[in-house]
PDB file of C-alpha atoms in Angstrom:
ATOM      1  CA  MET P  12       0.000   0.000   0.000  1.00 43.00           C
ATOM      2  CA  VAL P  13       1.393   3.396  -1.005  1.00 50.00           C
ATOM      3  CA  THR P  14       1.126   6.108   1.646  1.00 54.00           C
ATOM      4  CA  ASP P  15       1.872   9.803   1.282  1.00 66.00           C
ATOM      5  CA  ARG P  16       4.652   9.585   3.885  1.00 83.00           C
ATOM      6  CA  VAL P  17       7.305   7.637   1.984  1.00 94.00           C
ATOM      7  CA  ARG P  18      10.350   6.662   4.039  1.00 97.00           C
ATOM      8  CA  VAL P  19      13.584   7.064   2.059  1.00 97.00           C
ATOM      9  CA  VAL P  20      17.258   6.247   2.556  1.00 98.00           C
ATOM     10  CA  ILE P  21      19.565   8.533   0.535  1.00 98.00           C
ATOM     11  CA  ALA P  22      23.141   7.663  -0.459  1.00 97.00           C
ATOM     12  CA  ASP P  23      25.319  10.222  -2.245  1.00 97.00           C
ATOM     13  CA  ASP P  24      28.932  11.164  -1.533  1.00 95.00           C
ATOM     14  CA  HIS P  25      28.293  14.905  -1.932  1.00 95.00           C
ATOM     15  CA  ALA P  26      26.877  16.388   1.255  1.00 95.00           C
ATOM     16  CA  ARG P  27      25.477  19.440  -0.523  1.00 95.00           C
ATOM     17  CA  MET P  28      23.649  17.243  -3.012  1.00 95.00           C
ATOM     18  CA  ARG P  29      22.248  15.107  -0.192  1.00 95.00           C
ATOM     19  CA  GLY P  30      20.950  18.295   1.383  1.00 95.00           C
ATOM     20  CA  ARG P  31      19.181  19.316  -1.807  1.00 95.00           C
ATOM     21  CA  ILE P  32      17.703  15.847  -2.213  1.00 95.00           C
ATOM     22  CA  ARG P  33      16.506  15.810   1.394  1.00 96.00           C
ATOM     23  CA  GLU P  34      14.924  19.255   0.956  1.00 96.00           C
ATOM     24  CA  ALA P  35      13.130  18.164  -2.207  1.00 95.00           C
ATOM     25  CA  LEU P  36      11.848  14.955  -0.627  1.00 96.00           C
ATOM     26  CA  GLU P  37      10.720  16.531   2.615  1.00 95.00           C
ATOM     27  CA  GLY P  38       9.059  19.313   0.646  1.00 94.00           C
ATOM     28  CA  GLY P  39       7.151  16.600  -1.178  1.00 93.00           C
ATOM     29  CA  GLY P  40       5.978  14.935   2.009  1.00 93.00           C
ATOM     30  CA  CYS P  41       8.580  12.169   2.278  1.00 95.00           C
ATOM     31  CA  GLU P  42      10.590  11.228   5.346  1.00 96.00           C
ATOM     32  CA  VAL P  43      14.368  10.840   4.977  1.00 97.00           C
ATOM     33  CA  CYS P  44      15.177   8.237   7.610  1.00 96.00           C
ATOM     34  CA  ALA P  45      18.923   7.992   6.937  1.00 97.00           C
ATOM     35  CA  GLU P  46      21.731   9.330   4.726  1.00 97.00           C
ATOM     36  CA  GLY P  47      24.945   7.683   3.560  1.00 97.00           C
ATOM     37  CA  ALA P  48      27.958   8.643   1.470  1.00 96.00           C
ATOM     38  CA  GLU P  49      29.190   5.351  -0.024  1.00 95.00           C
ATOM     39  CA  ALA P  50      27.938   1.973  -1.189  1.00 95.00           C
ATOM     40  CA  GLU P  51      28.701  -0.166   1.868  1.00 96.00           C
ATOM     41  CA  GLU P  52      27.042   2.388   4.116  1.00 97.00           C
ATOM     42  CA  ALA P  53      23.993   2.533   1.845  1.00 97.00           C
ATOM     43  CA  VAL P  54      23.525  -1.220   2.114  1.00 97.00           C
ATOM     44  CA  ALA P  55      23.897  -1.143   5.907  1.00 97.00           C
ATOM     45  CA  LEU P  56      21.406   1.733   6.250  1.00 98.00           C
ATOM     46  CA  ALA P  57      18.877  -0.006   4.030  1.00 97.00           C
ATOM     47  CA  LEU P  58      19.107  -3.165   6.123  1.00 97.00           C
ATOM     48  CA  ALA P  59      18.875  -1.230   9.381  1.00 97.00           C
ATOM     49  CA  HIS P  60      15.980   1.084   8.483  1.00 97.00           C
ATOM     50  CA  ARG P  61      13.980  -0.996   5.977  1.00 97.00           C
ATOM     51  CA  PRO P  62      12.785   2.119   4.113  1.00 97.00           C
ATOM     52  CA  ASP P  63      10.068   2.239   1.484  1.00 96.00           C
ATOM     53  CA  VAL P  64      12.617   3.311  -1.161  1.00 97.00           C
ATOM     54  CA  VAL P  65      16.405   3.606  -1.401  1.00 98.00           C
ATOM     55  CA  LEU P  66      17.736   6.481  -3.528  1.00 97.00           C
ATOM     56  CA  LEU P  67      21.309   5.941  -4.768  1.00 97.00           C
ATOM     57  CA  ASP P  68      23.927   7.922  -6.628  1.00 96.00           C
ATOM     58  CA  ILE P  69      25.754   5.753  -9.179  1.00 93.00           C
ATOM     59  CA  HIS P  70      29.307   7.034  -8.910  1.00 91.00           C
ATOM     60  CA  MET P  71      29.723   7.265  -5.156  1.00 94.00           C
ATOM     61  CA  PRO P  72      32.622   5.327  -3.558  1.00 94.00           C
ATOM     62  CA  GLY P  73      32.067   1.595  -3.776  1.00 93.00           C
ATOM     63  CA  SER P  74      29.625   1.946  -6.721  1.00 92.00           C
ATOM     64  CA  GLY P  75      25.929   2.694  -6.450  1.00 94.00           C
ATOM     65  CA  ILE P  76      25.265  -0.116  -8.909  1.00 91.00           C
ATOM     66  CA  ARG P  77      26.906  -2.620  -6.570  1.00 92.00           C
ATOM     67  CA  ALA P  78      24.855  -1.213  -3.691  1.00 95.00           C
ATOM     68  CA  ALA P  79      21.681  -1.559  -5.760  1.00 94.00           C
ATOM     69  CA  ARG P  80      22.481  -5.193  -6.491  1.00 91.00           C
ATOM     70  CA  GLU P  81      23.107  -6.005  -2.828  1.00 94.00           C
ATOM     71  CA  ILE P  82      20.048  -4.129  -1.558  1.00 96.00           C
ATOM     72  CA  THR P  83      17.633  -5.656  -4.066  1.00 93.00           C
ATOM     73  CA  SER P  84      19.032  -9.088  -3.278  1.00 92.00           C
ATOM     74  CA  ALA P  85      18.717  -8.678   0.496  1.00 94.00           C
ATOM     75  CA  LEU P  86      15.488  -6.644   0.446  1.00 95.00           C
ATOM     76  CA  PRO P  87      13.562  -7.675  -2.692  1.00 93.00           C
ATOM     77  CA  GLU P  88      10.452  -5.770  -1.561  1.00 93.00           C
ATOM     78  CA  THR P  89      12.380  -2.498  -1.230  1.00 95.00           C
ATOM     79  CA  PRO P  90      12.719  -0.685  -4.562  1.00 95.00           C
ATOM     80  CA  VAL P  91      15.935   1.098  -5.459  1.00 96.00           C
ATOM     81  CA  VAL P  92      16.003   4.240  -7.605  1.00 96.00           C
ATOM     82  CA  MET P  93      19.184   5.695  -9.082  1.00 95.00           C
ATOM     83  CA  LEU P  94      19.598   9.477  -9.002  1.00 94.00           C
ATOM     84  CA  THR P  95      22.606  10.537 -11.044  1.00 92.00           C
ATOM     85  CA  HIS P  96      24.189  13.019 -13.434  1.00 90.00           C
ATOM     86  CA  SER P  97      25.052  10.188 -15.821  1.00 87.00           C
ATOM     87  CA  ALA P  98      22.945   9.653 -18.921  1.00 83.00           C
ATOM     88  CA  GLU P  99      25.356   7.024 -20.295  1.00 81.00           C
ATOM     89  CA  ASP P 100      23.713   3.863 -21.622  1.00 76.00           C
ATOM     90  CA  ASP P 101      26.106   1.606 -19.727  1.00 76.00           C
ATOM     91  CA  ASP P 102      25.137   3.174 -16.407  1.00 84.00           C
ATOM     92  CA  LEU P 103      21.442   3.025 -17.270  1.00 86.00           C
ATOM     93  CA  PHE P 104      21.399  -0.612 -18.355  1.00 81.00           C
ATOM     94  CA  ASP P 105      23.785  -1.793 -15.645  1.00 83.00           C
ATOM     95  CA  SER P 106      21.512  -0.178 -13.057  1.00 88.00           C
ATOM     96  CA  LEU P 107      18.442  -1.912 -14.426  1.00 86.00           C
ATOM     97  CA  ARG P 108      20.286  -5.237 -14.525  1.00 82.00           C
ATOM     98  CA  ALA P 109      21.244  -4.668 -10.881  1.00 86.00           C
ATOM     99  CA  GLY P 110      17.566  -4.469  -9.987  1.00 90.00           C
ATOM    100  CA  ALA P 111      16.891  -0.718  -9.949  1.00 92.00           C
ATOM    101  CA  SER P 112      13.236   0.225 -10.366  1.00 92.00           C
ATOM    102  CA  GLY P 113      13.973   3.728 -11.581  1.00 92.00           C
ATOM    103  CA  TYR P 114      16.648   5.943 -13.101  1.00 94.00           C
ATOM    104  CA  LEU P 115      16.385   9.689 -12.610  1.00 93.00           C
ATOM    105  CA  LEU P 116      18.765  12.492 -13.546  1.00 92.00           C
ATOM    106  CA  LYS P 117      19.872  15.128 -11.075  1.00 91.00           C
ATOM    107  CA  ASP P 118      18.953  17.925 -13.463  1.00 88.00           C
ATOM    108  CA  SER P 119      15.283  16.894 -13.271  1.00 86.00           C
ATOM    109  CA  ASP P 120      12.741  19.127 -11.563  1.00 88.00           C
ATOM    110  CA  PRO P 121      13.288  18.497  -7.811  1.00 89.00           C
ATOM    111  CA  GLU P 122       9.593  19.119  -7.146  1.00 89.00           C
ATOM    112  CA  LEU P 123       8.801  15.926  -9.071  1.00 91.00           C
ATOM    113  CA  LEU P 124      11.171  13.689  -7.091  1.00 94.00           C
ATOM    114  CA  ALA P 125       8.768  12.678  -4.315  1.00 94.00           C
ATOM    115  CA  ASP P 126       6.002  11.847  -6.777  1.00 93.00           C
ATOM    116  CA  SER P 127       8.466   9.795  -8.840  1.00 93.00           C
ATOM    117  CA  LEU P 128       9.212   7.640  -5.789  1.00 95.00           C
ATOM    118  CA  ARG P 129       5.503   7.188  -5.124  1.00 94.00           C
ATOM    119  CA  SER P 130       5.130   6.031  -8.725  1.00 91.00           C
ATOM    120  CA  VAL P 131       7.754   3.355  -8.073  1.00 92.00           C
ATOM    121  CA  LEU P 132       5.840   2.165  -5.021  1.00 93.00           C
ATOM    122  CA  ARG P 133       2.736   1.867  -7.183  1.00 91.00           C
ATOM    123  CA  GLY P 134       4.696  -0.416  -9.487  1.00 88.00           C
ATOM    124  CA  GLU P 135       4.982   2.145 -12.272  1.00 85.00           C
ATOM    125  CA  GLY P 136       8.736   2.636 -12.268  1.00 79.00           C
ATOM    126  CA  ALA P 137      10.468   5.993 -12.671  1.00 88.00           C
ATOM    127  CA  MET P 138      12.519   6.977 -15.684  1.00 87.00           C
ATOM    128  CA  HIS P 139      13.777  10.275 -17.039  1.00 78.00           C
ATOM    129  CA  PRO P 140      11.750  10.832 -20.250  1.00 76.00           C
ATOM    130  CA  ARG P 141      14.731  11.201 -22.559  1.00 74.00           C
ATOM    131  CA  LEU P 142      16.071   7.793 -21.479  1.00 81.00           C
ATOM    132  CA  VAL P 143      12.907   5.862 -22.308  1.00 78.00           C
ATOM    133  CA  ALA P 144      13.669   5.860 -26.045  1.00 71.00           C
ATOM    134  CA  ARG P 145      17.062   4.270 -25.380  1.00 70.00           C
ATOM    135  CA  ILE P 146      15.453   1.369 -23.575  1.00 72.00           C
ATOM    136  CA  VAL P 147      12.962   0.924 -26.410  1.00 66.00           C
ATOM    137  CA  ASP P 148      15.801   0.925 -28.957  1.00 64.00           C
ATOM    138  CA  GLU P 149      17.706  -1.663 -26.945  1.00 61.00           C
ATOM    139  CA  PHE P 150      14.806  -4.095 -27.257  1.00 60.00           C
ATOM    140  CA  ARG P 151      13.770  -3.205 -30.811  1.00 58.00           C
ATOM    141  CA  ALA P 152      17.261  -3.787 -32.208  1.00 52.00           C
ATOM    142  CA  PRO P 153      19.022  -6.430 -30.125  1.00 47.00           C
ATOM    143  CA  PRO P 154      22.717  -5.517 -30.491  1.00 48.00           C
ATOM    144  CA  ARG P 155      23.972  -9.084 -30.636  1.00 45.00           C
ATOM    145  CA  ARG P 156      22.345  -9.541 -34.058  1.00 44.00           C
ATOM    146  CA  ARG P 157      23.969  -6.608 -35.791  1.00 53.00           C
ATOM    147  CA  PHE P 158      27.185  -8.254 -36.898  1.00 60.00           C
ATOM    148  CA  GLY P 159      25.024 -10.806 -38.670  1.00 54.00           C
ATOM    149  CA  ARG P 160      26.472 -13.872 -36.990  1.00 52.00           C
ATOM    150  CA  PRO P 161      26.108 -14.964 -33.344  1.00 52.00           C
ATOM    151  CA  SER P 162      29.316 -15.012 -31.382  1.00 62.00           C
ATOM    152  CA  PRO P 163      30.221 -16.076 -27.820  1.00 70.00           C
ATOM    153  CA  ALA P 164      32.255 -12.875 -27.603  1.00 67.00           C
ATOM    154  CA  ALA P 165      29.033 -10.850 -27.874  1.00 68.00           C
ATOM    155  CA  ALA P 166      27.925 -11.851 -24.380  1.00 71.00           C
ATOM    156  CA  LYS P 167      30.887  -9.993 -22.889  1.00 78.00           C
ATOM    157  CA  LEU P 168      29.892  -6.596 -24.260  1.00 82.00           C
ATOM    158  CA  SER P 169      27.339  -4.070 -23.098  1.00 81.00           C
ATOM    159  CA  GLY P 170      24.808  -2.745 -25.600  1.00 78.00           C
ATOM    160  CA  ARG P 171      26.696   0.516 -26.018  1.00 84.00           C
ATOM    161  CA  GLU P 172      30.056  -1.219 -26.487  1.00 87.00           C
ATOM    162  CA  TRP P 173      28.527  -3.417 -29.170  1.00 84.00           C
ATOM    163  CA  GLU P 174      27.014  -0.417 -30.923  1.00 85.00           C
ATOM    164  CA  VAL P 175      30.350   1.433 -30.951  1.00 90.00           C
ATOM    165  CA  MET P 176      32.152  -1.590 -32.394  1.00 90.00           C
ATOM    166  CA  GLN P 177      29.464  -2.115 -35.030  1.00 87.00           C
ATOM    167  CA  LEU P 178      29.770   1.448 -36.298  1.00 88.00           C
ATOM    168  CA  LEU P 179      33.565   1.278 -36.306  1.00 90.00           C
ATOM    169  CA  ALA P 180      33.387  -2.007 -38.226  1.00 88.00           C
ATOM    170  CA  GLU P 181      31.238  -0.242 -40.816  1.00 84.00           C
ATOM    171  CA  GLY P 182      34.110   2.173 -41.408  1.00 85.00           C
ATOM    172  CA  LEU P 183      33.051   5.189 -39.370  1.00 84.00           C
ATOM    173  CA  SER P 184      35.783   7.211 -37.699  1.00 88.00           C
ATOM    174  CA  THR P 185      35.921   7.724 -33.943  1.00 88.00           C
ATOM    175  CA  ASP P 186      34.607  11.267 -34.371  1.00 86.00           C
ATOM    176  CA  ALA P 187      31.791  10.064 -36.635  1.00 85.00           C
ATOM    177  CA  VAL P 188      30.763   7.378 -34.145  1.00 87.00           C
ATOM    178  CA  ALA P 189      30.799   9.982 -31.385  1.00 84.00           C
ATOM    179  CA  GLY P 190      28.520  12.229 -33.419  1.00 81.00           C
ATOM    180  CA  ARG P 191      26.158   9.395 -34.313  1.00 81.00           C
ATOM    181  CA  LEU P 192      25.794   8.247 -30.700  1.00 81.00           C
ATOM    182  CA  PHE P 193      25.912  11.710 -29.068  1.00 77.00           C
ATOM    183  CA  LEU P 194      29.088  10.819 -27.190  1.00 80.00           C
ATOM    184  CA  SER P 195      32.455  12.515 -26.905  1.00 85.00           C
ATOM    185  CA  PRO P 196      35.333  11.013 -28.930  1.00 87.00           C
ATOM    186  CA  SER P 197      37.140  10.254 -25.672  1.00 89.00           C
ATOM    187  CA  THR P 198      34.136   8.222 -24.476  1.00 89.00           C
ATOM    188  CA  VAL P 199      34.181   6.237 -27.721  1.00 90.00           C
ATOM    189  CA  ARG P 200      37.879   5.495 -27.202  1.00 92.00           C
ATOM    190  CA  VAL P 201      37.193   4.369 -23.634  1.00 92.00           C
ATOM    191  CA  HIS P 202      34.516   1.963 -24.923  1.00 92.00           C
ATOM    192  CA  VAL P 203      36.953   0.549 -27.477  1.00 93.00           C
ATOM    193  CA  SER P 204      39.651   0.074 -24.841  1.00 94.00           C
ATOM    194  CA  THR P 205      37.153  -1.713 -22.613  1.00 92.00           C
ATOM    195  CA  VAL P 206      36.123  -4.016 -25.466  1.00 92.00           C
ATOM    196  CA  LEU P 207      39.730  -4.903 -26.271  1.00 93.00           C
ATOM    197  CA  ARG P 208      40.318  -5.709 -22.626  1.00 91.00           C
ATOM    198  CA  LYS P 209      37.160  -7.816 -22.336  1.00 90.00           C
ATOM    199  CA  LEU P 210      37.987  -9.765 -25.499  1.00 90.00           C
ATOM    200  CA  ARG P 211      41.697  -9.993 -24.625  1.00 91.00           C
ATOM    201  CA  VAL P 212      42.859  -8.721 -27.995  1.00 91.00           C
ATOM    202  CA  LYS P 213      45.323  -5.984 -28.929  1.00 91.00           C
ATOM    203  CA  ASP P 214      43.579  -4.197 -31.792  1.00 92.00           C
ATOM    204  CA  ARG P 215      40.209  -3.417 -33.314  1.00 91.00           C
ATOM    205  CA  GLU P 216      40.525  -5.777 -36.265  1.00 90.00           C
ATOM    206  CA  SER P 217      41.047  -8.723 -33.933  1.00 90.00           C
ATOM    207  CA  ALA P 218      37.982  -7.631 -31.988  1.00 90.00           C
ATOM    208  CA  PHE P 219      35.919  -7.363 -35.190  1.00 88.00           C
ATOM    209  CA  ARG P 220      36.857 -10.906 -36.158  1.00 86.00           C
ATOM    210  CA  LEU P 221      35.835 -12.268 -32.793  1.00 85.00           C
ATOM    211  CA  LEU P 222      32.535 -10.417 -32.873  1.00 85.00           C
ATOM    212  CA  ARG P 223      31.811 -11.784 -36.351  1.00 80.00           C
ATOM    213  CA  GLY P 224      32.496 -15.287 -35.072  1.00 76.00           C
ATOM    214  CA  GLU P 225      35.475 -15.743 -37.395  1.00 70.00           C
TER     215      GLU P 225
END
C-alpha cells in the first residue's frame, strides 16, 4: 500500500547534493530516515531502516550499482532508484540489470522527485523521459544480431560497447561514431579500450573478427 509519507534512505557522496535531495523529498511529504555517502554504508542503512525506497547515486565510492544489487538481493520488496548526473547507456542498463526500479537524472525538476518515488511504489517505475527511447531501442534492435552472426564474444559486451564496435566495423571514424551516438570522442575510445580488454585482444581488427564469429 502506497502512503503519502514515503520513508527514504539517501546515499550520495556529496553532502550538498544530499541536502538538496533531502529538501526536495521533505518538501514533497517524504521522510528521509537515513543518509549515507558510499555503497557499503547505503547497504547497511537499508538493512537497518527498511525504508520504502532507497535512492542511490551511481558514482559514489564503492559503486551505487553494486549497492543496488546487494540491496535488491537482500530486500527484494524495497525498490531502489538511481539518481545521477550520468545519462550514459552503460550506467542506465547496468543499473536496471542490478535491480533498480527507476533511473532519474539530477537535473530533473526536484519538485517531481517525491512523486516519482511514489510512482515506483505503485509499481509504475520511474525513468527520465529522454532515457525511455534508449530502452525501447535496446529491445527493438538487439545488439547481438547486428554483426550478422552470433558469437560467444558478444555476451561480454554491453549494448553501447557493441554499438560502438558495429559502427567502427562499418568504417566510421571515432569522431563520426561519437557524433552518431551523441558521445564525446574520448568516451568512444574508452569503450573501445574496454572491449579490447574484455575480449583480450590488442587491436580493433582482432575484436571485429571475434565479434563476427570468425
